[in-house]
Amino acid sequence: MVDLIVGLQWGDEGKGKIVDLSAKNYDVVIRSQGGHNAGHTVVVDGKKYALHLLPSGVLNPNAVNVIGNGVVVYPKQLIKEIKNFGEEIKSKLLISDKAHMILDHHIAIDQAREKLRGKNAIGTTGRGIGPAYADKIARVGVRMGELKNIGKLLEKLAAYYEMNKEYFRYLDIKTPDMNELKEELNYYKEEIGCLITNTTQYLWDNMDKNMLLEGAQATLLDIDHGTYPYVTSSNTIASGALTGSGIAPKNLNKVTGIAKAYTTRVGNGPFPTEDLGKTGDRIRKQGGEFGTTTGRPRRCGWFDVVAAKYAVTLNGCDEVAIMKLDVLDGFEKIKVCVGYEINGSEIDYFPSELENVKPVYVELDGWDKSINVTEWKDLPQNAQKYIEFIEEKIGTKIKYVSTGADRNATIIR
Ligand code: IMP
C-alpha cells in the first residue's frame, strides 16, 4: 500500500508535520523529486535537525528511507546530513542508482544565471537544481550509479567540461581541477557508495509493506503545471512522485494534500492573493514565515480556493490537511479568494498564465483563538465555518486541521 503526501500551494505548507504524525505507520518513506532545495526542521528527543535530502522516515527508527530515481542528489549535502543525524541512519537508507547527481558546477551555473537574469531572476534556492535537471533531460547528466566506476565517470566529465567550456567562460565559472574532482568523487563513493542500489526493484519487492511518498516543493511549483517559469525543475505533483520512484499508478492508495490556512511563496513569480501591506506583515510575523533552506522572508497573503481546487484536482487528493489555522487567530475579518478577474471578466478556474490576474474575495468573520485546539467541537464557530467553506469550495474532505507547532495540536476529523 502506497500513500502520498503533496503540497497544494507554493511549498512550505507544513508537510513535515503531517509526515511526522504518520511516519510511524510506514515501513518505507520515499523522496521522489527535488533535491536539497527542500527543507524542513524536525525535533527528535529535543534536538533540532534540518532535513533537506534525507526522507522524513529517519524519524521512525524502523522505517527504510529511499531517495528515489527522480531526486537530484548533492552528495556533499547528503553526507553532511547523515553525519549530523548519526551514521547509524545508513543502515536504513537507500539511494537510487538512477538518481542524478548535483556537482559543484551545477550550483555555480544556477547562481551565475540568477545573477545574469537580474530583475527577472526566478529566485531559486541557488542549489543547482535547475542545471542538474537540465543535464538529465539533455542526456548529459551523471547518475549516482556511475560512482561505481570513477575512472569512466571522470572521462565523461572531462568531455562535458570541454563541450561546455565557452558557456562556462561566459558565466565566469571555472571548470574543476580534475585531480580535486577525482578526490571528491572518491570521497562520495567511500561515504555513500554502499547505499546506492536499484531502488525501483527494492520498492517492487516490498510492495506488501506500507509506503509513503513524501512530496517536496509543491503543486504550483511543478515544472509543467505550476506558474512557469517561476517554478522548480521537477514534477512535484502526485504523478511525478510515481515517475520519480518507479511505483505504478495502480499501487497508489491515498493522496493527502497539504495547504496552509493562508498562502505563502518564496522566490519570484505571480501570487494573486499576495498582501504587501499590514495583513501580509502580520501573517509573516505570526506564522514565522521565513525559509528553512535560505532564511528568506516569505511573501504572504490570503487563502486561494481557485488555486487549491486546481491543486486538489491535479493530484487527485482523497483528503486535505489545513495547516497553521492559529496564525489567523485575532483577525476580525478573513478574506478568501474565490475567483480571478482577468481583463474585466471573472473566472473560477486556474489559468495557464497568471500575470494580470486579480483576486475576487469573499469576506468571512474571524475568530479569537484556535491555537492548540485538539478537538473539532472546541474550535470557535467561525473557524469551523472557515474550514467548512474551504472544504465545500475545493470539494475534498478536510481531514486534518493543524492549530499549532506541537505534534498534538492537530484536529483529526
Ligand atoms: P529551485 O528549486 O532552487 O530551482 O527554485 C525554483 C523556485 O522554487 C524558487 O521560487 C524557489 O523559491 C522555489 N522552491 C524550491 N524549493 C522550495 C521549497 O522547498 N519550498 C518553497 N519553495 C521552494
Coordinates of N, CA, C and O in Angstrom, one line a residue, residues 182-326:
K182 N 38.5 14.1 -8.8 CA 38.7 12.7 -8.5 C 38.6 12.4 -7.0 O 38.0 11.4 -6.6
E183 N 39.3 13.2 -6.3 CA 39.4 13.0 -4.8 C 37.9 13.1 -4.2 O 37.5 12.3 -3.4
E184 N 37.2 14.2 -4.7 CA 35.9 14.4 -4.3 C 35.0 13.2 -4.6 O 34.2 12.7 -3.7
L185 N 35.0 12.7 -5.8 CA 34.2 11.6 -6.2 C 34.5 10.3 -5.4 O 33.6 9.6 -5.0
N186 N 35.8 10.2 -5.1 CA 36.2 9.0 -4.3 C 35.7 9.1 -2.9 O 35.3 8.1 -2.3
Y187 N 35.7 10.3 -2.4 CA 35.1 10.6 -1.1 C 33.6 10.2 -1.0 O 33.1 9.5 -0.1
Y188 N 32.9 10.6 -2.1 CA 31.5 10.3 -2.1 C 31.3 8.8 -2.1 O 30.4 8.3 -1.4
K189 N 32.1 8.1 -3.0 CA 31.9 6.7 -3.1 C 32.2 6.0 -1.8 O 31.5 5.1 -1.4
E190 N 33.2 6.5 -1.1 CA 33.6 5.9 0.2 C 32.5 6.1 1.2 O 32.1 5.1 2.0
E191 N 31.9 7.3 1.2 CA 30.9 7.6 2.3 C 29.5 7.0 2.0 O 28.8 6.5 2.9
I192 N 29.1 7.0 0.7 CA 27.7 6.6 0.4 C 27.6 5.6 -0.7 O 26.4 5.2 -1.0
G193 N 28.7 5.2 -1.2 CA 28.7 4.2 -2.3 C 27.9 3.0 -2.0 O 27.1 2.5 -2.9
C194 N 28.0 2.5 -0.8 CA 27.3 1.2 -0.4 C 25.8 1.4 -0.3 O 25.1 0.4 -0.2
L195 N 25.3 2.6 -0.3 CA 23.9 2.8 -0.2 C 23.2 2.9 -1.6 O 22.0 2.9 -1.7
I196 N 24.0 3.0 -2.6 CA 23.4 3.2 -4.0 C 23.0 1.8 -4.6 O 23.8 0.9 -4.6
T197 N 21.7 1.8 -5.0 CA 21.2 0.5 -5.4 C 20.0 0.7 -6.4 O 19.6 1.9 -6.6
N198 N 19.5 -0.4 -6.9 CA 18.3 -0.3 -7.8 C 17.1 -0.2 -6.8 O 16.5 -1.1 -6.5
T199 N 16.7 1.1 -6.5 CA 15.6 1.2 -5.5 C 14.3 0.9 -6.1 O 13.3 0.6 -5.4
T200 N 14.1 1.0 -7.4 CA 12.9 0.7 -8.1 C 12.6 -0.8 -7.8 O 11.4 -1.2 -7.4
Q201 N 13.6 -1.6 -8.0 CA 13.4 -3.1 -7.8 C 13.1 -3.3 -6.3 O 12.2 -4.1 -5.9
Y202 N 13.8 -2.6 -5.4 CA 13.6 -2.7 -4.0 C 12.1 -2.4 -3.6 O 11.5 -3.1 -2.9
L203 N 11.6 -1.3 -4.2 CA 10.2 -0.9 -3.9 C 9.2 -2.0 -4.4 O 8.3 -2.4 -3.7
W204 N 9.5 -2.5 -5.6 CA 8.6 -3.6 -6.2 C 8.6 -4.8 -5.3 O 7.6 -5.4 -5.0
D205 N 9.8 -5.2 -4.8 CA 10.0 -6.3 -4.0 C 9.3 -6.2 -2.6 O 9.1 -7.2 -1.9
N206 N 9.0 -4.9 -2.2 CA 8.4 -4.7 -0.9 C 7.0 -4.1 -1.0 O 6.6 -3.5 0.0
M207 N 6.4 -4.3 -2.1 CA 5.0 -3.7 -2.2 C 4.0 -4.1 -1.2 O 3.0 -3.5 -1.0
D208 N 4.3 -5.2 -0.4 CA 3.4 -5.6 0.6 C 3.5 -4.7 1.9 O 2.7 -4.8 2.8
K209 N 4.5 -3.9 1.9 CA 4.8 -3.0 3.0 C 4.0 -1.7 2.9 O 3.5 -1.4 1.8
N210 N 3.9 -1.0 4.0 CA 3.3 0.3 4.0 C 4.3 1.4 3.6 O 5.3 1.5 4.2
M211 N 4.0 2.1 2.5 CA 5.0 3.0 2.0 C 4.4 4.4 1.9 O 3.2 4.6 1.7
L212 N 5.3 5.4 2.1 CA 4.8 6.8 2.0 C 5.7 7.5 1.0 O 6.9 7.6 1.1
L213 N 5.1 8.1 0.0 CA 5.8 9.0 -0.9 C 5.7 10.4 -0.4 O 4.6 11.0 -0.2
E214 N 6.9 11.0 -0.1 CA 6.9 12.3 0.6 C 7.2 13.4 -0.4 O 8.3 13.4 -0.9
G215 N 6.2 14.2 -0.7 CA 6.5 15.2 -1.8 C 7.4 16.3 -1.3 O 7.4 16.6 -0.1
A216 N 8.1 16.9 -2.2 CA 8.9 18.1 -1.9 C 8.5 19.2 -2.8 O 7.9 19.0 -3.8
Q217 N 8.7 20.5 -2.4 CA 8.2 21.7 -3.0 C 6.6 21.5 -3.1 O 6.1 20.8 -2.2
A218 N 6.0 21.9 -4.2 CA 4.5 21.8 -4.1 C 4.0 22.0 -5.5 O 4.7 22.4 -6.5
T219 N 2.6 21.8 -5.6 CA 1.9 21.8 -6.9 C 2.2 23.0 -7.8 O 2.4 22.9 -9.0
L220 N 2.1 24.2 -7.2 CA 2.2 25.4 -8.0 C 3.6 25.7 -8.4 O 3.9 26.6 -9.2
L221 N 4.6 24.9 -8.0 CA 6.0 25.0 -8.4 C 6.3 23.9 -9.4 O 7.4 23.7 -9.8
D222 N 5.3 23.1 -9.8 CA 5.5 22.0 -10.8 C 6.0 22.5 -12.1 O 5.5 23.6 -12.6
I223 N 7.0 21.9 -12.7 CA 7.6 22.4 -14.0 C 6.5 22.5 -15.1 O 6.6 23.4 -15.9
D224 N 5.5 21.6 -15.1 CA 4.5 21.6 -16.2 C 3.3 22.4 -15.8 O 2.8 23.2 -16.6
H225 N 2.8 22.2 -14.6 CA 1.5 22.7 -14.2 C 1.6 23.9 -13.2 O 0.6 24.5 -12.9
G226 N 2.8 24.3 -12.9 CA 2.9 25.5 -12.0 C 3.0 26.8 -12.7 O 2.7 26.9 -13.9
T227 N 3.5 27.8 -12.0 CA 3.5 29.2 -12.6 C 4.8 29.4 -13.3 O 5.6 30.2 -12.9
Y228 N 5.0 28.6 -14.4 CA 6.2 28.7 -15.3 C 6.4 30.1 -15.8 O 5.5 30.7 -16.2
P229 N 7.7 30.6 -15.8 CA 8.9 29.9 -15.5 C 9.3 30.0 -14.0 O 10.4 29.5 -13.6
Y230 N 8.4 30.5 -13.2 CA 8.7 30.7 -11.7 C 8.3 29.4 -11.0 O 7.4 29.4 -10.2
V231 N 9.0 28.4 -11.3 CA 8.7 27.1 -10.7 C 10.1 26.4 -10.4 O 11.1 26.9 -10.7
T232 N 10.0 25.2 -9.8 CA 11.2 24.4 -9.7 C 11.3 23.5 -10.9 O 10.4 23.6 -11.8
S233 N 12.3 22.7 -11.0 CA 12.6 22.0 -12.3 C 12.1 20.5 -12.3 O 12.6 19.7 -13.1
S234 N 11.2 20.2 -11.4 CA 10.8 18.8 -11.4 C 9.2 18.8 -11.4 O 8.6 19.8 -11.2
N235 N 8.7 17.6 -11.6 CA 7.2 17.4 -11.5 C 6.9 17.1 -10.0 O 7.2 16.0 -9.5
T236 N 6.3 18.1 -9.4 CA 6.1 18.0 -8.0 C 4.8 17.3 -7.6 O 4.5 17.1 -6.4
I237 N 3.9 17.1 -8.6 CA 2.6 16.6 -8.3 C 2.6 15.1 -8.2 O 3.6 14.4 -8.4
A238 N 1.4 14.5 -7.8 CA 1.4 13.1 -7.5 C 1.9 12.2 -8.6 O 2.7 11.3 -8.3
S239 N 1.6 12.5 -9.8 CA 2.1 11.7 -10.9 C 3.6 11.7 -11.0 O 4.3 10.7 -11.4
G240 N 4.2 12.9 -10.7 CA 5.7 13.0 -10.7 C 6.3 12.1 -9.6 O 7.4 11.5 -9.8
A241 N 5.6 11.9 -8.5 CA 6.2 11.0 -7.5 C 6.2 9.6 -7.9 O 7.1 8.8 -7.5
L242 N 5.3 9.2 -8.8 CA 5.3 7.8 -9.3 C 6.5 7.7 -10.3 O 7.2 6.7 -10.2
T243 N 6.6 8.6 -11.2 CA 7.8 8.6 -12.1 C 9.1 8.6 -11.4 O 10.0 7.9 -11.7
G244 N 9.1 9.4 -10.3 CA 10.3 9.6 -9.5 C 10.7 8.4 -8.6 O 11.7 8.5 -7.9
S245 N 9.8 7.4 -8.6 CA 10.1 6.3 -7.7 C 10.0 4.9 -8.5 O 10.6 3.9 -8.0
G246 N 9.3 4.9 -9.6 CA 9.1 3.7 -10.3 C 7.9 2.9 -9.8 O 7.6 1.8 -10.2
I247 N 7.0 3.5 -9.0 CA 5.8 2.9 -8.5 C 4.7 3.1 -9.5 O 4.5 4.2 -10.0
A248 N 4.0 2.1 -9.8 CA 2.9 2.2 -10.8 C 1.7 2.9 -10.2 O 1.4 2.7 -9.0
P249 N 0.9 3.6 -11.0 CA -0.3 4.3 -10.5 C -1.2 3.4 -9.8 O -1.8 3.8 -8.8
K250 N -1.4 2.2 -10.2 CA -2.4 1.4 -9.6 C -2.1 1.0 -8.2 O -2.9 0.6 -7.4
N251 N -0.8 1.2 -7.8 CA -0.4 0.9 -6.4 C -0.7 2.1 -5.4 O -0.5 1.9 -4.2
L252 N -1.2 3.2 -5.9 CA -1.4 4.3 -5.1 C -2.7 4.2 -4.3 O -3.8 3.9 -4.9
N253 N -2.6 4.3 -3.0 CA -3.8 4.1 -2.2 C -4.5 5.4 -1.8 O -5.7 5.6 -2.0
K254 N -3.7 6.3 -1.2 CA -4.4 7.6 -0.7 C -3.5 8.7 -1.0 O -2.3 8.7 -0.8
V255 N -4.1 9.9 -1.4 CA -3.3 11.1 -1.7 C -3.8 12.1 -0.7 O -5.0 12.5 -0.7
T256 N -2.9 12.6 0.2 CA -3.2 13.7 1.1 C -2.6 15.0 0.7 O -1.3 15.1 0.5
G257 N -3.4 16.0 0.4 CA -2.9 17.3 0.0 C -2.7 18.2 1.2 O -3.6 18.2 2.1
I258 N -1.6 19.0 1.3 CA -1.4 19.8 2.4 C -1.4 21.3 2.0 O -0.7 21.7 1.0
A259 N -2.2 22.1 2.7 CA -2.2 23.6 2.4 C -2.2 24.3 3.7 O -2.7 23.9 4.7
K260 N -1.6 25.5 3.7 CA -1.7 26.4 4.9 C -3.1 27.1 4.8 O -3.7 27.2 3.8
A261 N -3.5 27.6 6.0 CA -4.8 28.3 6.1 C -4.8 29.6 5.4 O -5.7 30.4 5.3
Y262 N -3.6 30.0 4.9 CA -3.4 31.2 4.1 C -2.4 30.8 3.0 O -2.2 29.6 2.8
T263 N -1.8 31.8 2.3 CA -0.8 31.4 1.3 C 0.5 32.0 1.5 O 0.6 33.2 1.9
T264 N 1.6 31.3 1.1 CA 2.9 31.9 1.1 C 3.7 31.5 -0.1 O 3.3 30.5 -0.8
R265 N 4.7 32.3 -0.4 CA 5.5 31.9 -1.6 C 6.9 32.5 -1.3 O 7.0 33.6 -0.8
V266 N 8.0 31.7 -1.7 CA 9.3 32.3 -1.7 C 9.8 32.4 -3.1 O 9.3 31.6 -3.9
G267 N 10.7 33.3 -3.4 CA 11.1 33.5 -4.8 C 10.1 34.3 -5.5 O 9.1 34.8 -5.0
N268 N 10.4 34.6 -6.8 CA 9.6 35.5 -7.6 C 8.5 34.7 -8.3 O 8.4 33.5 -8.2
G269 N 7.7 35.5 -9.0 CA 6.6 34.9 -9.8 C 5.2 35.4 -9.2 O 5.1 35.9 -8.1
P270 N 4.2 35.1 -10.1 CA 2.9 35.6 -9.7 C 2.3 35.0 -8.5 O 2.6 33.8 -8.2
F271 N 1.5 35.8 -7.7 CA 0.9 35.3 -6.5 C -0.3 36.2 -6.3 O -0.2 37.3 -5.6
P272 N -1.5 35.8 -6.8 CA -2.6 36.7 -6.9 C -3.0 37.3 -5.5 O -3.5 38.4 -5.4
T273 N -3.0 36.5 -4.5 CA -3.5 37.0 -3.2 C -2.4 37.5 -2.3 O -2.7 37.8 -1.1
E274 N -1.3 37.8 -2.8 CA -0.2 38.4 -2.0 C -0.7 39.7 -1.4 O -1.3 40.5 -2.1
D275 N -0.4 39.9 -0.1 CA -0.7 41.1 0.6 C 0.6 41.8 1.0 O 1.4 41.3 1.8
L276 N 0.8 43.0 0.3 CA 2.1 43.7 0.6 C 2.0 44.7 1.7 O 2.9 45.4 2.0
G277 N 0.8 44.7 2.3 CA 0.6 45.6 3.4 C 0.6 45.0 4.8 O 1.4 44.0 5.0
K278 N -0.2 45.6 5.7 CA -0.1 45.1 7.1 C -0.6 43.7 7.3 O 0.0 43.0 8.1
T279 N -1.6 43.2 6.5 CA -2.0 41.8 6.6 C -0.9 40.9 6.3 O -0.7 39.9 7.1
G280 N -0.2 41.1 5.2 CA 0.9 40.2 4.9 C 2.0 40.2 6.0 O 2.5 39.2 6.4
D281 N 2.3 41.4 6.5 CA 3.3 41.5 7.6 C 2.9 40.7 8.8 O 3.7 40.0 9.4
R282 N 1.6 40.9 9.1 CA 1.1 40.2 10.3 C 1.1 38.7 10.2 O 1.5 38.0 11.1
I283 N 0.7 38.2 9.0 CA 0.8 36.7 8.8 C 2.2 36.3 8.9 O 2.5 35.2 9.5
R284 N 3.1 37.0 8.3 CA 4.6 36.6 8.2 C 5.1 36.5 9.7 O 5.8 35.6 10.1
K285 N 4.7 37.5 10.5 CA 5.2 37.6 11.8 C 4.6 36.5 12.7 O 5.3 35.7 13.3
Q286 N 3.2 36.4 12.6 CA 2.5 35.4 13.4 C 2.9 33.9 13.0 O 2.9 33.0 13.8
G287 N 3.1 33.8 11.7 CA 3.4 32.4 11.2 C 4.9 32.1 11.1 O 5.2 31.0 10.7
G288 N 5.7 33.0 11.5 CA 7.2 32.8 11.4 C 7.6 32.4 10.0 O 8.3 31.4 9.8
E289 N 7.1 33.2 9.0 CA 7.3 32.8 7.7 C 8.6 33.2 7.1 O 8.7 34.2 6.3
F290 N 9.6 32.4 7.4 CA 11.0 32.6 6.9 C 11.5 31.3 6.4 O 11.3 30.3 7.1
G291 N 12.2 31.2 5.3 CA 12.6 29.9 4.7 C 13.5 29.1 5.5 O 14.4 29.6 6.1
T292 N 13.3 27.7 5.5 CA 14.2 26.8 6.2 C 15.5 26.7 5.5 O 16.5 26.5 6.1
T293 N 15.4 26.7 4.2 CA 16.6 26.4 3.4 C 17.5 27.7 3.2 O 18.7 27.7 3.3
T294 N 16.8 28.8 2.9 CA 17.6 30.0 2.6 C 17.4 31.2 3.6 O 18.1 32.2 3.6
G295 N 16.4 31.0 4.5 CA 16.1 32.0 5.5 C 15.4 33.3 5.0 O 15.2 34.2 5.7
R296 N 15.0 33.2 3.7 CA 14.4 34.4 3.1 C 13.0 34.6 3.7 O 12.3 33.6 4.0
P297 N 12.6 35.9 3.9 CA 11.2 36.1 4.3 C 10.2 35.7 3.2 O 10.5 35.9 2.0
R298 N 9.2 35.0 3.6 CA 8.2 34.5 2.6 C 7.2 35.6 2.3 O 6.8 36.3 3.2
R299 N 6.7 35.6 1.1 CA 5.6 36.5 0.7 C 4.3 35.9 1.2 O 4.2 34.7 1.2
C300 N 3.4 36.7 1.8 CA 2.2 36.2 2.4 C 0.9 36.8 1.9 O 0.9 37.9 1.5
G301 N -0.2 36.0 2.0 CA -1.5 36.5 1.6 C -2.6 35.5 2.0 O -2.3 34.5 2.6
W302 N -3.8 35.9 1.6 CA -5.0 35.1 1.9 C -5.0 33.7 1.2 O -4.3 33.6 0.2
F303 N -5.9 32.9 1.7 CA -6.1 31.6 1.1 C -6.8 31.7 -0.3 O -7.6 32.6 -0.5
D304 N -6.4 30.9 -1.2 CA -6.8 31.0 -2.6 C -7.5 29.7 -3.0 O -6.8 28.7 -3.2
V305 N -8.8 29.7 -3.0 CA -9.5 28.4 -3.3 C -9.5 28.0 -4.7 O -9.5 26.8 -5.1
V306 N -9.2 29.0 -5.6 CA -9.1 28.6 -7.0 C -7.9 27.8 -7.2 O -7.9 26.7 -7.9
A307 N -6.8 28.3 -6.7 CA -5.5 27.5 -6.8 C -5.6 26.2 -6.0 O -5.1 25.2 -6.5
A308 N -6.3 26.2 -4.9 CA -6.4 24.9 -4.1 C -7.2 23.9 -4.8 O -6.8 22.7 -4.8
K309 N -8.3 24.3 -5.5 CA -9.1 23.4 -6.2 C -8.3 22.8 -7.4 O -8.4 21.6 -7.7
Y310 N -7.6 23.6 -8.1 CA -6.7 23.2 -9.2 C -5.7 22.1 -8.7 O -5.6 21.1 -9.3
A311 N -5.1 22.4 -7.5 CA -4.1 21.5 -7.0 C -4.7 20.2 -6.5 O -4.2 19.1 -6.8
V312 N -5.9 20.3 -5.9 CA -6.6 19.0 -5.4 C -6.9 18.2 -6.7 O -6.8 16.9 -6.6
T313 N -7.3 18.8 -7.7 CA -7.7 18.1 -9.0 C -6.5 17.4 -9.6 O -6.5 16.3 -10.0
L314 N -5.4 18.2 -9.8 CA -4.2 17.7 -10.4 C -3.6 16.5 -9.7 O -3.1 15.6 -10.3
N315 N -3.7 16.5 -8.4 CA -3.1 15.5 -7.5 C -4.1 14.3 -7.2 O -3.7 13.3 -6.7
G316 N -5.4 14.5 -7.5 CA -6.4 13.5 -7.2 C -6.4 13.3 -5.7 O -6.4 12.2 -5.2
C317 N -6.5 14.4 -4.9 CA -6.5 14.3 -3.5 C -7.7 13.6 -2.9 O -8.8 13.8 -3.3
D318 N -7.5 12.6 -2.0 CA -8.5 12.0 -1.2 C -8.9 12.8 0.0 O -10.1 12.7 0.5
E319 N -8.0 13.5 0.5 CA -8.2 14.3 1.7 C -7.2 15.4 1.8 O -6.2 15.4 1.0
V320 N -7.5 16.4 2.6 CA -6.7 17.6 2.7 C -6.4 17.9 4.2 O -7.2 17.6 5.0
A321 N -5.2 18.4 4.4 CA -4.8 19.0 5.7 C -4.7 20.5 5.6 O -4.0 20.9 4.7
I322 N -5.3 21.2 6.5 CA -5.1 22.7 6.6 C -4.3 23.0 7.8 O -4.6 22.6 8.9
M323 N -3.1 23.6 7.5 CA -2.1 23.8 8.5 C -2.1 25.3 9.0 O -2.6 26.2 8.3
K324 N -1.6 25.5 10.2 CA -1.4 26.8 10.8 C -2.6 27.7 10.9 O -2.6 28.9 10.6
L325 N -3.8 27.0 11.2 CA -5.0 27.8 11.3 C -4.8 28.9 12.4 O -5.4 30.0 12.2
D326 N -4.1 28.6 13.4 CA -3.9 29.5 14.6 C -3.3 30.8 14.2 O -3.4 31.9 14.8

